[in-house]
Amino acid sequence: MTFRERLRAFELRCQAHMSEFRCPVHLCLGQEAVPAALNEVLRPEDWLFSTHRNHGHYLAKGGSEQKLWDELMGLETGVNGGWAGSQCYSDPSINFHATAMVGGLIGVAVGTALALKRQKRAGVAFCCIGDGATEQGVFWESLNAAALWRLPIVFVCENNGYSVHAPIHERQSSPFIVERVESFGVRAARFDSGDDHLVNVMQDELLRASSGAPSFIEVACERECNHVGNMPDFRHGGEL
Ligand SMILES: Cc1ncc(C[n+]2csc(CCOP(=O)(O)OP(=O)(O)O)c2C)c(N)n1
Ligand SMILES: [Mg+2]
């Protein structure tokens, strides 16, 4: 079974058991491309800072399916003893952190990259965000710091075109996130989730970031489910 198939199977199992979970759950069905690529390139010394839609990121970093499942069920055997739930759990043993606050870990990712550089430690901070998080001021401050201090960080934006149910064209005056990012002196490129080169791109950017050239990778993808829960997305005939 490939990582992508394993992730999909996990998320479909979550979908089927949604009513049993003790927390809100944001599935990443349809958004398997980035986790699959991260799973190929991330090393133990790298860090992954994630979002509320984090199951794929956690498993990509080497997280345990069983511990994640138990976390969603609110069990003591969960990643954080069942107290953090789907959005907020952390596993320091694999350098993984997630948050329910949109953009909440961007500054922490930059701080981690700064620490790695100053302490001359190996590793790159990967900061995964959604398109909605690019509307947080901390994102632009963090890009500036990353470029100015030449930090080992890769920003990965999964652009599913929505922040909850608000489409991007109703939220952003210009659709060109990559161009805005480049204006900060950060290398940036946009890809489609079906792009076969995504793994190579991640690998190249990891190496570049290690030598002090931060970058931003935007991946256009499609959310299959509703924002939260197991309903099909309302855009596909589901209910709001
Ligand atoms: C600081 C903050 N503002 C608002 C919210 C409510 N909220 C939760 S998820 C979300 C949408 C985020 O969209 P995006 O970053 O594109 O991620 P996606 O859900 O599309 O994966 C919002 C606005 C929040 N959790 N945190
Ligand atoms: Mg989004």
mmCIF file of C-alpha atoms and ligand atoms in Angstrom:
data_model
loop_
_atom_site.group_PDB
_atom_site.id
_atom_site.type_symbol
_atom_site.label_atom_id
_atom_site.label_comp_id
_atom_site.label_asym_id
_atom_site.label_seq_id
_atom_site.Cartn_x
_atom_site.Cartn_y
_atom_site.Cartn_z
ATOM 1 C CA MET A 1 0.000 0.000 0.000
ATOM 2 C CA THR A 2 1.387 3.423 -0.868
ATOM 3 C CA PHE A 3 1.421 6.209 1.707
ATOM 4 C CA ARG A 4 -1.296 7.985 -0.255
ATOM 5 C CA GLU A 5 -3.536 4.878 -0.169
ATOM 6 C CA ARG A 6 -2.877 4.388 3.554
ATOM 7 C CA LEU A 7 -3.760 8.028 4.275
ATOM 8 C CA ARG A 8 -6.930 7.818 2.226
ATOM 9 C CA ALA A 9 -7.975 4.618 3.955
ATOM 10 C CA PHE A 10 -7.394 6.276 7.348
ATOM 11 C CA GLU A 11 -9.453 9.331 6.425
ATOM 12 C CA LEU A 12 -12.286 7.212 5.020
ATOM 13 C CA ARG A 13 -12.324 5.244 8.277
ATOM 14 C CA CYS A 14 -12.526 8.578 10.155
ATOM 15 C CA GLN A 15 -15.397 9.626 7.900
ATOM 16 C CA ALA A 16 -17.300 6.458 8.769
ATOM 17 C CA HIS A 17 -16.767 6.892 12.516
ATOM 18 C CA MET A 18 -17.154 10.679 12.717
ATOM 19 C CA SER A 19 -20.025 10.630 15.202
ATOM 20 C CA GLU A 20 -17.914 8.636 17.689
ATOM 21 C CA PHE A 21 -15.096 11.168 17.892
ATOM 22 C CA ARG A 22 -14.785 13.497 20.878
ATOM 23 C CA CYS A 23 -13.616 16.516 18.847
ATOM 24 C CA PRO A 24 -14.211 18.340 15.561
ATOM 25 C CA VAL A 25 -12.329 16.636 12.716
ATOM 26 C CA HIS A 26 -11.152 18.293 9.489
ATOM 27 C CA LEU A 27 -10.480 15.570 6.938
ATOM 28 C CA CYS A 28 -7.826 15.941 4.235
ATOM 29 C CA LEU A 29 -9.584 13.729 1.672
ATOM 30 C CA GLY A 30 -8.658 15.093 -1.765
ATOM 31 C CA GLN A 31 -5.566 16.754 -0.317
ATOM 32 C CA GLU A 32 -3.250 13.736 -0.238
ATOM 33 C CA ALA A 33 -0.602 15.126 -2.627
ATOM 34 C CA VAL A 34 1.342 17.282 -0.178
ATOM 35 C CA PRO A 35 1.428 14.707 2.640
ATOM 36 C CA ALA A 36 2.523 12.031 0.150
ATOM 37 C CA ALA A 37 5.392 14.217 -1.084
ATOM 38 C CA LEU A 38 6.395 15.234 2.455
ATOM 39 C CA ASN A 39 6.447 11.590 3.470
ATOM 40 C CA GLU A 40 9.087 10.940 0.793
ATOM 41 C CA VAL A 41 11.441 13.761 1.741
ATOM 42 C CA LEU A 42 11.155 14.561 5.458
ATOM 43 C CA ARG A 43 13.972 13.322 7.683
ATOM 44 C CA PRO A 44 13.829 12.777 11.465
ATOM 45 C CA GLU A 45 15.787 16.018 12.064
ATOM 46 C CA ASP A 46 13.239 18.090 10.096
ATOM 47 C CA TRP A 47 10.253 19.775 11.736
ATOM 48 C CA LEU A 48 6.662 19.894 10.578
ATOM 49 C CA PHE A 49 4.298 22.640 11.738
ATOM 50 C CA SER A 50 0.753 21.945 10.658
ATOM 51 C CA THR A 51 -2.803 23.189 10.764
ATOM 52 C CA HIS A 52 -6.262 22.048 11.848
ATOM 53 C CA ARG A 53 -6.300 19.800 8.720
ATOM 54 C CA ASN A 54 -3.289 17.831 9.808
ATOM 55 C CA HIS A 55 -3.789 14.044 9.695
ATOM 56 C CA GLY A 56 -1.822 13.667 6.465
ATOM 57 C CA HIS A 57 1.012 15.860 7.745
ATOM 58 C CA TYR A 58 1.295 13.917 11.007
ATOM 59 C CA LEU A 59 1.357 10.527 9.295
ATOM 60 C CA ALA A 60 3.836 11.894 6.729
ATOM 61 C CA LYS A 61 6.209 12.830 9.557
ATOM 62 C CA GLY A 62 6.086 9.268 10.853
ATOM 63 C CA GLY A 63 3.183 9.591 13.284
ATOM 64 C CA SER A 64 1.237 6.583 14.513
ATOM 65 C CA GLU A 65 -2.197 5.864 13.034
ATOM 66 C CA GLN A 66 -3.292 4.136 16.225
ATOM 67 C CA LYS A 67 -2.223 7.028 18.475
ATOM 68 C CA LEU A 68 -3.986 9.514 16.209
ATOM 69 C CA TRP A 69 -7.139 7.407 16.166
ATOM 70 C CA ASP A 70 -7.057 7.149 19.966
ATOM 71 C CA GLU A 71 -6.559 10.932 20.217
ATOM 72 C CA LEU A 72 -9.704 11.516 18.152
ATOM 73 C CA MET A 73 -11.560 9.076 20.399
ATOM 74 C CA GLY A 74 -10.397 11.003 23.479
ATOM 75 C CA LEU A 75 -8.483 8.013 24.863
ATOM 76 C CA GLU A 76 -5.483 8.090 27.211
ATOM 77 C CA THR A 77 -3.504 6.191 24.593
ATOM 78 C CA GLY A 78 -3.861 9.082 22.140
ATOM 79 C CA VAL A 79 -0.957 11.267 20.973
ATOM 80 C CA ASN A 80 -1.672 13.741 23.792
ATOM 81 C CA GLY A 81 -3.688 11.480 26.065
ATOM 82 C CA GLY A 82 -6.934 12.349 24.274
ATOM 83 C CA TRP A 83 -6.935 15.965 25.505
ATOM 84 C CA ALA A 84 -5.848 17.803 22.340
ATOM 85 C CA GLY A 85 -8.161 16.271 19.750
ATOM 86 C CA SER A 86 -7.790 16.352 15.991
ATOM 87 C CA GLN A 87 -6.655 19.951 15.679
ATOM 88 C CA CYS A 88 -4.188 20.707 18.464
ATOM 89 C CA TYR A 89 -2.043 17.658 19.159
ATOM 90 C CA SER A 90 1.740 17.639 19.180
ATOM 91 C CA ASP A 91 4.292 14.865 19.070
ATOM 92 C CA PRO A 92 7.673 16.332 20.072
ATOM 93 C CA SER A 93 9.327 12.922 19.628
ATOM 94 C CA ILE A 94 8.925 13.340 15.854
ATOM 95 C CA ASN A 95 9.138 17.173 15.715
ATOM 96 C CA PHE A 96 5.450 17.545 14.847
ATOM 97 C CA HIS A 97 3.078 20.276 16.020
ATOM 98 C CA ALA A 98 -0.442 21.259 14.959
ATOM 99 C CA THR A 99 -2.855 24.000 15.931
ATOM 100 C CA ALA A 100 -6.496 25.020 15.622
ATOM 101 C CA MET A 101 -5.487 28.686 15.226
ATOM 102 C CA VAL A 102 -5.251 29.601 11.557
ATOM 103 C CA GLY A 103 -1.627 30.680 11.048
ATOM 104 C CA GLY A 104 -0.936 29.953 14.715
ATOM 105 C CA LEU A 105 2.322 28.080 14.176
ATOM 106 C CA ILE A 106 3.861 30.183 11.407
ATOM 107 C CA GLY A 107 5.836 32.312 13.867
ATOM 108 C CA VAL A 108 6.845 29.196 15.808
ATOM 109 C CA ALA A 109 8.121 27.584 12.595
ATOM 110 C CA VAL A 110 10.244 30.648 11.835
ATOM 111 C CA GLY A 111 11.521 30.698 15.430
ATOM 112 C CA THR A 112 12.458 27.030 15.131
ATOM 113 C CA ALA A 113 14.296 27.701 11.867
ATOM 114 C CA LEU A 114 16.160 30.568 13.563
ATOM 115 C CA ALA A 115 17.145 28.278 16.439
ATOM 116 C CA LEU A 116 18.343 25.584 14.036
ATOM 117 C CA LYS A 117 20.519 28.131 12.264
ATOM 118 C CA ARG A 118 21.924 29.802 15.372
ATOM 119 C CA GLN A 119 22.650 26.495 17.085
ATOM 120 C CA LYS A 120 24.134 25.094 13.847
ATOM 121 C CA ARG A 121 21.804 22.103 14.035
ATOM 122 C CA ALA A 122 20.740 20.003 11.050
ATOM 123 C CA GLY A 123 17.127 20.115 9.926
ATOM 124 C CA VAL A 124 14.631 22.228 8.058
ATOM 125 C CA ALA A 125 11.325 23.602 9.368
ATOM 126 C CA PHE A 126 8.375 22.833 7.087
ATOM 127 C CA CYS A 127 5.466 25.177 7.711
ATOM 128 C CA CYS A 128 2.229 23.830 6.214
ATOM 129 C CA ILE A 129 -0.625 26.291 5.869
ATOM 130 C CA GLY A 130 -3.872 26.712 3.957
ATOM 131 C CA ASP A 131 -4.707 29.584 1.618
ATOM 132 C CA GLY A 132 -6.701 31.177 4.470
ATOM 133 C CA ALA A 133 -3.558 31.466 6.601
ATOM 134 C CA THR A 134 -1.935 33.694 3.969
ATOM 135 C CA GLU A 135 -4.455 36.307 5.127
ATOM 136 C CA GLN A 136 -2.859 36.472 8.578
ATOM 137 C CA GLY A 137 -0.357 39.280 9.156
ATOM 138 C CA VAL A 138 2.070 36.903 10.834
ATOM 139 C CA PHE A 139 2.537 35.115 7.519
ATOM 140 C CA TRP A 140 4.000 38.201 5.839
ATOM 141 C CA GLU A 141 6.114 39.142 8.870
ATOM 142 C CA SER A 142 7.449 35.594 8.910
ATOM 143 C CA LEU A 143 8.321 35.625 5.212
ATOM 144 C CA ASN A 144 10.267 38.813 5.786
ATOM 145 C CA ALA A 145 12.178 37.329 8.729
ATOM 146 C CA ALA A 146 12.877 34.091 6.856
ATOM 147 C CA ALA A 147 14.289 35.950 3.855
ATOM 148 C CA LEU A 148 16.199 38.545 5.877
ATOM 149 C CA TRP A 149 17.870 35.987 8.143
ATOM 150 C CA ARG A 150 18.232 33.306 5.426
ATOM 151 C CA LEU A 151 16.482 30.672 7.518
ATOM 152 C CA PRO A 152 16.129 26.935 6.828
ATOM 153 C CA ILE A 153 12.382 26.966 6.285
ATOM 154 C CA VAL A 154 9.995 25.813 3.559
ATOM 155 C CA PHE A 155 6.452 27.200 3.566
ATOM 156 C CA VAL A 156 3.971 24.798 1.954
ATOM 157 C CA CYS A 157 0.551 26.244 1.128
ATOM 158 C CA GLU A 158 -2.241 23.807 0.268
ATOM 159 C CA ASN A 159 -4.561 26.076 -1.655
ATOM 160 C CA ASN A 160 -7.991 24.431 -1.766
ATOM 161 C CA GLY A 161 -9.562 27.754 -2.707
ATOM 162 C CA TYR A 162 -11.661 28.005 0.449
ATOM 163 C CA SER A 163 -11.459 29.329 3.974
ATOM 164 C CA VAL A 164 -14.347 27.469 5.594
ATOM 165 C CA HIS A 165 -17.017 28.263 2.921
ATOM 166 C CA ALA A 166 -15.588 31.558 1.607
ATOM 167 C CA PRO A 167 -14.025 31.214 -1.848
ATOM 168 C CA ILE A 168 -10.657 32.866 -2.339
ATOM 169 C CA HIS A 169 -11.905 35.384 -4.906
ATOM 170 C CA GLU A 170 -14.214 36.866 -2.273
ATOM 171 C CA ARG A 171 -11.344 37.221 0.199
ATOM 172 C CA GLN A 172 -8.222 38.241 -1.707
ATOM 173 C CA SER A 173 -7.974 41.210 -4.071
ATOM 174 C CA SER A 174 -5.394 39.407 -6.213
ATOM 175 C CA PRO A 175 -5.280 35.636 -6.710
ATOM 176 C CA PHE A 176 -1.495 35.588 -7.167
ATOM 177 C CA ILE A 177 -0.119 34.471 -3.799
ATOM 178 C CA VAL A 178 3.178 33.354 -5.370
ATOM 179 C CA GLU A 179 3.883 36.795 -6.828
ATOM 180 C CA ARG A 180 3.209 38.478 -3.496
ATOM 181 C CA VAL A 181 5.530 36.039 -1.724
ATOM 182 C CA GLU A 182 8.312 36.585 -4.276
ATOM 183 C CA SER A 183 8.217 40.306 -3.560
ATOM 184 C CA PHE A 184 9.642 39.444 -0.125
ATOM 185 C CA GLY A 185 12.712 37.839 -1.718
ATOM 186 C CA VAL A 186 11.499 34.283 -1.080
ATOM 187 C CA ARG A 187 11.602 31.729 -3.906
ATOM 188 C CA ALA A 188 8.042 30.742 -4.731
ATOM 189 C CA ALA A 189 6.275 28.465 -7.193
ATOM 190 C CA ARG A 190 2.782 27.092 -7.751
ATOM 191 C CA PHE A 191 2.013 23.474 -8.621
ATOM 192 C CA ASP A 192 -1.010 21.324 -9.213
ATOM 193 C CA SER A 193 -1.680 18.463 -6.808
ATOM 194 C CA GLY A 194 -1.414 16.059 -9.753
ATOM 195 C CA ASP A 195 2.102 17.244 -10.590
ATOM 196 C CA ASP A 196 4.480 14.256 -10.686
ATOM 197 C CA HIS A 197 7.415 16.504 -9.816
ATOM 198 C CA LEU A 198 6.111 17.502 -6.398
ATOM 199 C CA VAL A 199 8.456 15.118 -4.580
ATOM 200 C CA ASN A 200 11.473 16.430 -6.501
ATOM 201 C CA VAL A 201 10.389 20.007 -5.830
ATOM 202 C CA MET A 202 10.116 19.350 -2.069
ATOM 203 C CA GLN A 203 13.494 17.622 -2.112
ATOM 204 C CA ASP A 204 15.171 20.504 -3.968
ATOM 205 C CA GLU A 205 13.636 23.118 -1.689
ATOM 206 C CA LEU A 206 14.666 21.161 1.416
ATOM 207 C CA LEU A 207 18.288 21.232 0.190
ATOM 208 C CA ARG A 208 18.104 24.924 -0.713
ATOM 209 C CA ALA A 209 16.551 25.798 2.645
ATOM 210 C CA SER A 210 19.326 23.874 4.417
ATOM 211 C CA SER A 211 21.812 26.237 2.841
ATOM 212 C CA GLY A 212 19.851 29.342 3.850
ATOM 213 C CA ALA A 213 17.448 29.913 0.968
ATOM 214 C CA PRO A 214 13.875 29.749 2.269
ATOM 215 C CA SER A 215 11.087 28.984 -0.149
ATOM 216 C CA PHE A 216 7.324 28.856 -0.624
ATOM 217 C CA ILE A 217 5.531 26.050 -2.464
ATOM 218 C CA GLU A 218 1.862 26.514 -3.320
ATOM 219 C CA VAL A 219 -0.099 23.414 -4.281
ATOM 220 C CA ALA A 220 -3.558 23.782 -5.793
ATOM 221 C CA CYS A 221 -5.799 21.034 -4.452
ATOM 222 C CA GLU A 222 -9.442 20.205 -3.946
ATOM 223 C CA ARG A 223 -11.127 19.542 -0.619
ATOM 224 C CA GLU A 224 -13.468 16.572 -1.030
ATOM 225 C CA CYS A 225 -15.373 16.905 2.234
ATOM 226 C CA ASN A 226 -17.108 19.729 3.949
ATOM 227 C CA HIS A 227 -14.799 22.062 5.907
ATOM 228 C CA VAL A 228 -15.286 20.004 9.061
ATOM 229 C CA GLY A 229 -16.994 16.678 9.628
ATOM 230 C CA ASN A 230 -17.891 13.922 7.219
ATOM 231 C CA MET A 231 -20.452 15.524 4.903
ATOM 232 C CA PRO A 232 -19.572 15.869 1.241
ATOM 233 C CA ASP A 233 -18.567 19.450 0.512
ATOM 234 C CA PHE A 234 -21.679 21.586 0.032
ATOM 235 C CA ARG A 235 -20.227 22.639 -3.318
ATOM 236 C CA HIS A 236 -20.718 18.998 -4.379
ATOM 237 C CA GLY A 237 -24.328 18.836 -3.250
ATOM 238 C CA GLY A 238 -23.796 18.476 0.501
ATOM 239 C CA GLU A 239 -25.429 20.663 3.146
ATOM 240 C CA LEU A 240 -24.011 23.713 4.857
HETATM 241 C C1 LIG B 1 -7.080 32.792 14.071
HETATM 242 C C2 LIG B 1 -8.279 32.043 13.582
HETATM 243 N N1 LIG B 1 -9.242 32.683 12.896
HETATM 244 C C3 LIG B 1 -10.331 32.009 12.447
HETATM 245 C C4 LIG B 1 -10.469 30.660 12.717
HETATM 246 C C5 LIG B 1 -11.689 29.902 12.190
HETATM 247 N N2 LIG B 1 -11.235 29.002 11.117
HETATM 248 C C6 LIG B 1 -10.981 27.696 11.333
HETATM 249 S S1 LIG B 1 -10.450 26.921 9.954
HETATM 250 C C7 LIG B 1 -10.608 28.323 9.024
HETATM 251 C C8 LIG B 1 -10.323 28.326 7.560
HETATM 252 C C9 LIG B 1 -8.896 28.212 7.246
HETATM 253 O O1 LIG B 1 -8.740 28.130 5.848
HETATM 254 P P1 LIG B 1 -7.404 27.605 5.250
HETATM 255 O O2 LIG B 1 -6.247 28.188 5.980
HETATM 256 O O3 LIG B 1 -7.463 27.838 3.789
HETATM 257 O O4 LIG B 1 -7.407 26.046 5.599
HETATM 258 P P2 LIG B 1 -8.385 24.905 5.042
HETATM 259 O O5 LIG B 1 -9.476 24.739 6.064
HETATM 260 O O6 LIG B 1 -8.908 25.335 3.720
HETATM 261 O O7 LIG B 1 -7.542 23.673 4.961
HETATM 262 C C10 LIG B 1 -11.045 29.398 9.813
HETATM 263 C C11 LIG B 1 -11.269 30.760 9.318
HETATM 264 C C12 LIG B 1 -9.454 30.042 13.458
HETATM 265 N N3 LIG B 1 -9.490 28.742 13.751
HETATM 266 N N4 LIG B 1 -8.348 30.730 13.852
HETATM 267 MG MG MG B 2 -8.217 26.674 2.279
#
